[in-house]
Short mmCIF file of C-alpha atoms in Angstrom, two decimals:
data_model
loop_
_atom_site.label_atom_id
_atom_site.label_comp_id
_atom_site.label_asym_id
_atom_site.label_seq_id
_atom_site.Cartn_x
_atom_site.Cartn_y
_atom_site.Cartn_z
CA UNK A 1 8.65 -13.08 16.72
CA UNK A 2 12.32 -13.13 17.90
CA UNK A 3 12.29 -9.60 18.80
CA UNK A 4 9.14 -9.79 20.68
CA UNK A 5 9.99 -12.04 22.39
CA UNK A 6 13.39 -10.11 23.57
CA UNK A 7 11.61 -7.23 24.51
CA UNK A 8 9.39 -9.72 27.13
CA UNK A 9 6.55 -10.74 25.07
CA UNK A 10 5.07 -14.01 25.23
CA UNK A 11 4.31 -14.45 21.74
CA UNK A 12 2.28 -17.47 19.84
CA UNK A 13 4.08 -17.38 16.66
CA UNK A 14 0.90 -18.26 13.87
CA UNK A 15 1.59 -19.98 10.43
CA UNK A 16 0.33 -22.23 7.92
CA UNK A 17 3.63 -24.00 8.09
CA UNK A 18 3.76 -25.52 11.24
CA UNK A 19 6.88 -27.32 11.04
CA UNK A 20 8.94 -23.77 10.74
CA UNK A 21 6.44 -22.02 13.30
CA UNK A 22 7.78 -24.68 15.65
CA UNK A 23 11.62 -24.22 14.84
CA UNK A 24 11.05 -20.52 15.64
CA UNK A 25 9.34 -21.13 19.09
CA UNK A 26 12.00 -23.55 19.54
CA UNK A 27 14.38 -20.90 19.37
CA UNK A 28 12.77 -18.45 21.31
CA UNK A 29 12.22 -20.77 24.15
CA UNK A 30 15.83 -21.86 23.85
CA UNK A 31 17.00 -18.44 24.59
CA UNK A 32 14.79 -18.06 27.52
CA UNK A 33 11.43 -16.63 25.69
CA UNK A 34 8.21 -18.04 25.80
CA UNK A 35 6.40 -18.90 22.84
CA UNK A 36 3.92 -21.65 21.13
CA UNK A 37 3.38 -22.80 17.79
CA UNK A 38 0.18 -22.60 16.60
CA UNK A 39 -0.63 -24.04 13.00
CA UNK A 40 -3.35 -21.96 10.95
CA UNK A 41 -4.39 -20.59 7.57
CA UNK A 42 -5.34 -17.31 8.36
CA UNK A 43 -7.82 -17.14 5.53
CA UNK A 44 -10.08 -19.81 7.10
CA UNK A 45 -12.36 -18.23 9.71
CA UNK A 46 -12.21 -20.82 11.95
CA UNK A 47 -8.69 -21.26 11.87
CA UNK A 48 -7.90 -17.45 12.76
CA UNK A 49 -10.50 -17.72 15.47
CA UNK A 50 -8.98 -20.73 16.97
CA UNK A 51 -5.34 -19.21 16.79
CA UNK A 52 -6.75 -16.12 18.78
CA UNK A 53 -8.41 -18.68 21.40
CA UNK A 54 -5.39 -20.74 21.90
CA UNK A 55 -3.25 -17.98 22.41
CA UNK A 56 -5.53 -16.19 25.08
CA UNK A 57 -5.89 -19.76 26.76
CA UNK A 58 -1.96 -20.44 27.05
CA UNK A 59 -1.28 -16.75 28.21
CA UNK A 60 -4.26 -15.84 29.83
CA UNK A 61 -5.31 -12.20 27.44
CA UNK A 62 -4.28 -10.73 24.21
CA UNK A 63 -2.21 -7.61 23.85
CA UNK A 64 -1.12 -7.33 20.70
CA UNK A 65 -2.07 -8.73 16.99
CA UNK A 66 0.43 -8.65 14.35
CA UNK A 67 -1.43 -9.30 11.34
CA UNK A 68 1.85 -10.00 9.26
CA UNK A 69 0.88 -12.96 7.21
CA UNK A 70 0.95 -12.50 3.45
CA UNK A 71 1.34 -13.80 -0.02
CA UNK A 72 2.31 -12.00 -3.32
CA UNK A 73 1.69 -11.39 -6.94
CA UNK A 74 2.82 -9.58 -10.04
CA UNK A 75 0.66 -9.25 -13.50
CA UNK A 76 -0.72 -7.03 -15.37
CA UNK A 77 -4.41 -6.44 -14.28
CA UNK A 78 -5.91 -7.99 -17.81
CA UNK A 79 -3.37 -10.98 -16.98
CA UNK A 80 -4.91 -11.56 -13.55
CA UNK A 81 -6.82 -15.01 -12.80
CA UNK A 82 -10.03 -14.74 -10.71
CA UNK A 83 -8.18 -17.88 -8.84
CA UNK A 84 -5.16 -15.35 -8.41
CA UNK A 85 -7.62 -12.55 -7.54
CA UNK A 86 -9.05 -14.50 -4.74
CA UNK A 87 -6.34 -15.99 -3.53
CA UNK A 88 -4.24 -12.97 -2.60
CA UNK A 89 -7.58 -11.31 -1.45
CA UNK A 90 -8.49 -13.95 0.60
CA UNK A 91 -4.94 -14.53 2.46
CA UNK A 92 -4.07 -10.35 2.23
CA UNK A 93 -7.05 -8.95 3.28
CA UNK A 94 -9.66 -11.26 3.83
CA UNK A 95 -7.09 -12.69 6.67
CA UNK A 96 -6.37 -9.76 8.56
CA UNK A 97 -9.62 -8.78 8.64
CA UNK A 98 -10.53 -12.33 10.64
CA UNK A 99 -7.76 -12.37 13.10
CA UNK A 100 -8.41 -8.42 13.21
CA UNK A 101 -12.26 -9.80 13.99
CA UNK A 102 -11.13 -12.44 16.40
CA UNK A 103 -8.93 -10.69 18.68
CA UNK A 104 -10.59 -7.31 19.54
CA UNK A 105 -12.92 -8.35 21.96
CA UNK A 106 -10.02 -9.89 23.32
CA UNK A 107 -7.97 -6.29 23.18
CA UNK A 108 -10.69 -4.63 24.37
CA UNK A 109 -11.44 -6.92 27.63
CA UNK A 110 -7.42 -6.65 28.28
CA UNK A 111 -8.32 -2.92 28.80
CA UNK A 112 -6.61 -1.81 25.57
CA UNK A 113 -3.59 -2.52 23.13
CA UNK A 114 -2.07 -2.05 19.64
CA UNK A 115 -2.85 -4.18 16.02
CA UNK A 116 -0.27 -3.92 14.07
CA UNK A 117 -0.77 -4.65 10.27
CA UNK A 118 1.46 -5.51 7.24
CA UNK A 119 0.43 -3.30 4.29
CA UNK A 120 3.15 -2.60 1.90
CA UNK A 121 4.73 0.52 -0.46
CA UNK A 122 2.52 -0.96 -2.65
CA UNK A 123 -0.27 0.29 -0.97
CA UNK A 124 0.84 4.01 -1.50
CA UNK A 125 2.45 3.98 -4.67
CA UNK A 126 1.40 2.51 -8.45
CA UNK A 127 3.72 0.18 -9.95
CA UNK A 128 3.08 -1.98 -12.86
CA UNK A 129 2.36 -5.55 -12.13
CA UNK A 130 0.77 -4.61 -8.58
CA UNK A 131 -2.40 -4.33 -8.93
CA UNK A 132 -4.15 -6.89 -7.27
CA UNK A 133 -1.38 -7.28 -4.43
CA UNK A 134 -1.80 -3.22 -4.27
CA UNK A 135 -5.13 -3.18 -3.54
CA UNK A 136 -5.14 -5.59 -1.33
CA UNK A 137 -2.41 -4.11 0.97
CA UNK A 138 -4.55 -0.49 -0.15
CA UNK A 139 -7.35 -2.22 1.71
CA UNK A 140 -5.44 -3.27 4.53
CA UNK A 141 -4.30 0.32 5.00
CA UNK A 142 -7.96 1.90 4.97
CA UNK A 143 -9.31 -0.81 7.43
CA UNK A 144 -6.14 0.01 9.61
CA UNK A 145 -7.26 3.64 9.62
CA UNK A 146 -11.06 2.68 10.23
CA UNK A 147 -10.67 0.31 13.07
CA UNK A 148 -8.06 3.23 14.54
CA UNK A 149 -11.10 5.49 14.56
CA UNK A 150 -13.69 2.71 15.90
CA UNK A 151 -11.76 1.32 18.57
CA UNK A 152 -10.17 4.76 20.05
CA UNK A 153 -12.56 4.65 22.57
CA UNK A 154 -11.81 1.29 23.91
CA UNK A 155 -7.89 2.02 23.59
CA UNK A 156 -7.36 -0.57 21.22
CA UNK A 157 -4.80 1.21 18.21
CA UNK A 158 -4.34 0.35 14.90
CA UNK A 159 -1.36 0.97 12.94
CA UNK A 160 0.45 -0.37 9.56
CA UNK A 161 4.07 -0.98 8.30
CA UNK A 162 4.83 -0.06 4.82
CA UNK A 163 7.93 -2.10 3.48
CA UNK A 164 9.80 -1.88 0.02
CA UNK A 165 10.49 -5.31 -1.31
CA UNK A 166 12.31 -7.44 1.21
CA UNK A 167 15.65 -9.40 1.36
CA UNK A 168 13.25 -12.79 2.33
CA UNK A 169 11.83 -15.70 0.65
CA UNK A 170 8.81 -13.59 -0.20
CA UNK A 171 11.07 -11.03 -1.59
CA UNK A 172 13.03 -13.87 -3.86
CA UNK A 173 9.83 -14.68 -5.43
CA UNK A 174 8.37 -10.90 -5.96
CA UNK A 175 11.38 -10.27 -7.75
CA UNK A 176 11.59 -13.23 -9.63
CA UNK A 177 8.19 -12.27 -11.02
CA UNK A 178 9.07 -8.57 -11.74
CA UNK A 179 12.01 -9.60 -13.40
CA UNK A 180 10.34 -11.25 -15.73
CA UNK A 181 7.32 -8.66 -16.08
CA UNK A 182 9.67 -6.21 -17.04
CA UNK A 183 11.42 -8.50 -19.47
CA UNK A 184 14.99 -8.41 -17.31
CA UNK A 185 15.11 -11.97 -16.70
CA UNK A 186 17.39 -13.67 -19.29
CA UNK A 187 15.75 -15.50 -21.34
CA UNK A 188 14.86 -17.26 -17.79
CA UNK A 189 17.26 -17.58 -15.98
CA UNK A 190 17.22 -16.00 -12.40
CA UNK A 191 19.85 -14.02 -10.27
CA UNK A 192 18.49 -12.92 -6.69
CA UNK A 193 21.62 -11.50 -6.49
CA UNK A 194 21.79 -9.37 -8.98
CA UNK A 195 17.76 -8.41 -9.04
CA UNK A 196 18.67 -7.29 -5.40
CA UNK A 197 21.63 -5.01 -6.19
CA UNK A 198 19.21 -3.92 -9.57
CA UNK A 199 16.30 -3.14 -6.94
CA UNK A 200 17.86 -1.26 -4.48
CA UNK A 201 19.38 1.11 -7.37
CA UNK A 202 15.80 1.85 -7.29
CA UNK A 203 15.49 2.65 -3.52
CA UNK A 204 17.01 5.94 -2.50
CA UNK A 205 19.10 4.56 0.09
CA UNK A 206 20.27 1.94 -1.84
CA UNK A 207 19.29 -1.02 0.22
CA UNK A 208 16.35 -3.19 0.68
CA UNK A 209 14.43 -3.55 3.90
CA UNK A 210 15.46 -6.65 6.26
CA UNK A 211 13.47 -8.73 8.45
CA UNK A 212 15.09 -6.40 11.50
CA UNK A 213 13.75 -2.98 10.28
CA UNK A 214 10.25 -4.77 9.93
CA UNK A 215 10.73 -6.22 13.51
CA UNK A 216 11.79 -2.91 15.05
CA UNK A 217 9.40 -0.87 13.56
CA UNK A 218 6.23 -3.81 14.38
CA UNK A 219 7.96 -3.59 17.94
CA UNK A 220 7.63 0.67 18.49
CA UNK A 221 4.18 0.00 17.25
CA UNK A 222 3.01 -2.55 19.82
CA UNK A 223 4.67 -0.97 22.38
CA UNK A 224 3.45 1.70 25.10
CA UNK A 225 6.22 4.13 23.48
CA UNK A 226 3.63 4.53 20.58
CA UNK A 227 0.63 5.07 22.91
CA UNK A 228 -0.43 8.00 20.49
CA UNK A 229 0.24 7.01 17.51
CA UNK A 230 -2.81 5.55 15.46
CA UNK A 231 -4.69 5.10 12.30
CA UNK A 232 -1.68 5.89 10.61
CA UNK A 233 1.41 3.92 9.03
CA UNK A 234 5.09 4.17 8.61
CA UNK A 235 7.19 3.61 5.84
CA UNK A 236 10.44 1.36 6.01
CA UNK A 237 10.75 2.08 2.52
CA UNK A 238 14.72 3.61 2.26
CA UNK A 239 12.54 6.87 1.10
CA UNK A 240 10.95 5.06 -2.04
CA UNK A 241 7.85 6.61 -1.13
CA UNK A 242 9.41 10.19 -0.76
CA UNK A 243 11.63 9.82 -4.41
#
């Protein structure tokens, strides 16, 4: 959202926590942005519609969706819950699917502009303990690619972001959970750390993916610079899908 907003965007930063959705408009209007908080569960239908309405009713039309809200898991597939199922269906793909719903007739009357999806490398690749987060990022990736081919004649692109496993929160807790799938966790005990030097011995460039390469690679995406580019996806994956 920061980086949006640097490049000139006016940006209505979304989440179900709206006490930190605030702090980041806070900064972002602090350093001359513009931005609003707008607090929503993405997996409600009438919360992603209203975030799409408020936005275009503060700023007047709707460029660009970043559909980068997510949640994660790790089991095996006989160890997965229906409640686990749905849940990371329903906030994965279910959600981007609504705001993805919501906010093209809104792209389309602003004469064009660019989605911009989360997927993941766990979309591309099998690992164990992924697959009901992989195939909910696997469905993100196709309906990228379909609403790339439906919406090419209104100018409205669709594009996704493939990320390895992330030096955020999200990324703490994903590797907390594979640590302990693959029986590395010490008798429970937990070391980010040390399951983030582990992981990126596992990443050919030896490092994991920071908010910033998301950010840069979500901005190139929305921008006119990519005006070509769509129903496709790029990796910022330190070659993990290549090795």
């Amino acid at each position: 959202a920061e980086m949006f907003a640097r490049e000139g965007a006016k940006v209505a930063v979304a989440d179900m926590n709206g006490a930190e959705a605030k702090k980041v408009v806070k900064a972002i209007n602090a350093a001359g942005g513009k931005a609003i908080a707008i607090q929503a569960d993405i997996s409600q239908a009438d919360d992603a519609k209203r975030m799409v309405e408020e936005t275009v009713k503060k700023f007047g039309k709707l460029n660009v969706l970043f559909n980068n809200a997510g949640v994660e898991h790790m089991s095996l597939v006989h160890e997965v819950t229906e409640e686990d199922w749905d849940r990371i269906m329903n906030v994965n793909l279910k959600g981007t699917w609504l705001c993805s719903k919501y906010a093209i007739p809104h792209l389309i009357a602003a004469g064009g502009g660019s989605m911009v999806h989360t997927a993941s490398l766990s979309a591309l690749k099998g690992r164990t303990g992924n697959a009901c987060y992989g195939a909910s990022k696997a469905g993100v990736l196709m309906m990228s690619q379909i609403m790339a081919v439906e919406l090419a004649p209104q100018k409205v692109r669709s594009n996704c972001i493939c990320p390895v496993v992330a030096n955020t929160p999200m990324g703490e807790r994903f590797l907390k959970s594979a640590m302990k799938l693959y029986g590395m966790d010490a008798g429970g005990a937990f070391d980010f750390e040390g399951a983030k030097q582990f992981a990126a011995t596992t990443i050919p460039l030896q490092m994991l993916s920071e908010p910033d390469d998301i950010a840069y690679a979500a901005v190139y995406l929305a921008s006119d610079e990519s005006r070509l580019v769509t129903g496709t996806y790029i990796t910022v994956d330190g070659g993990s899908r290549a090795a």
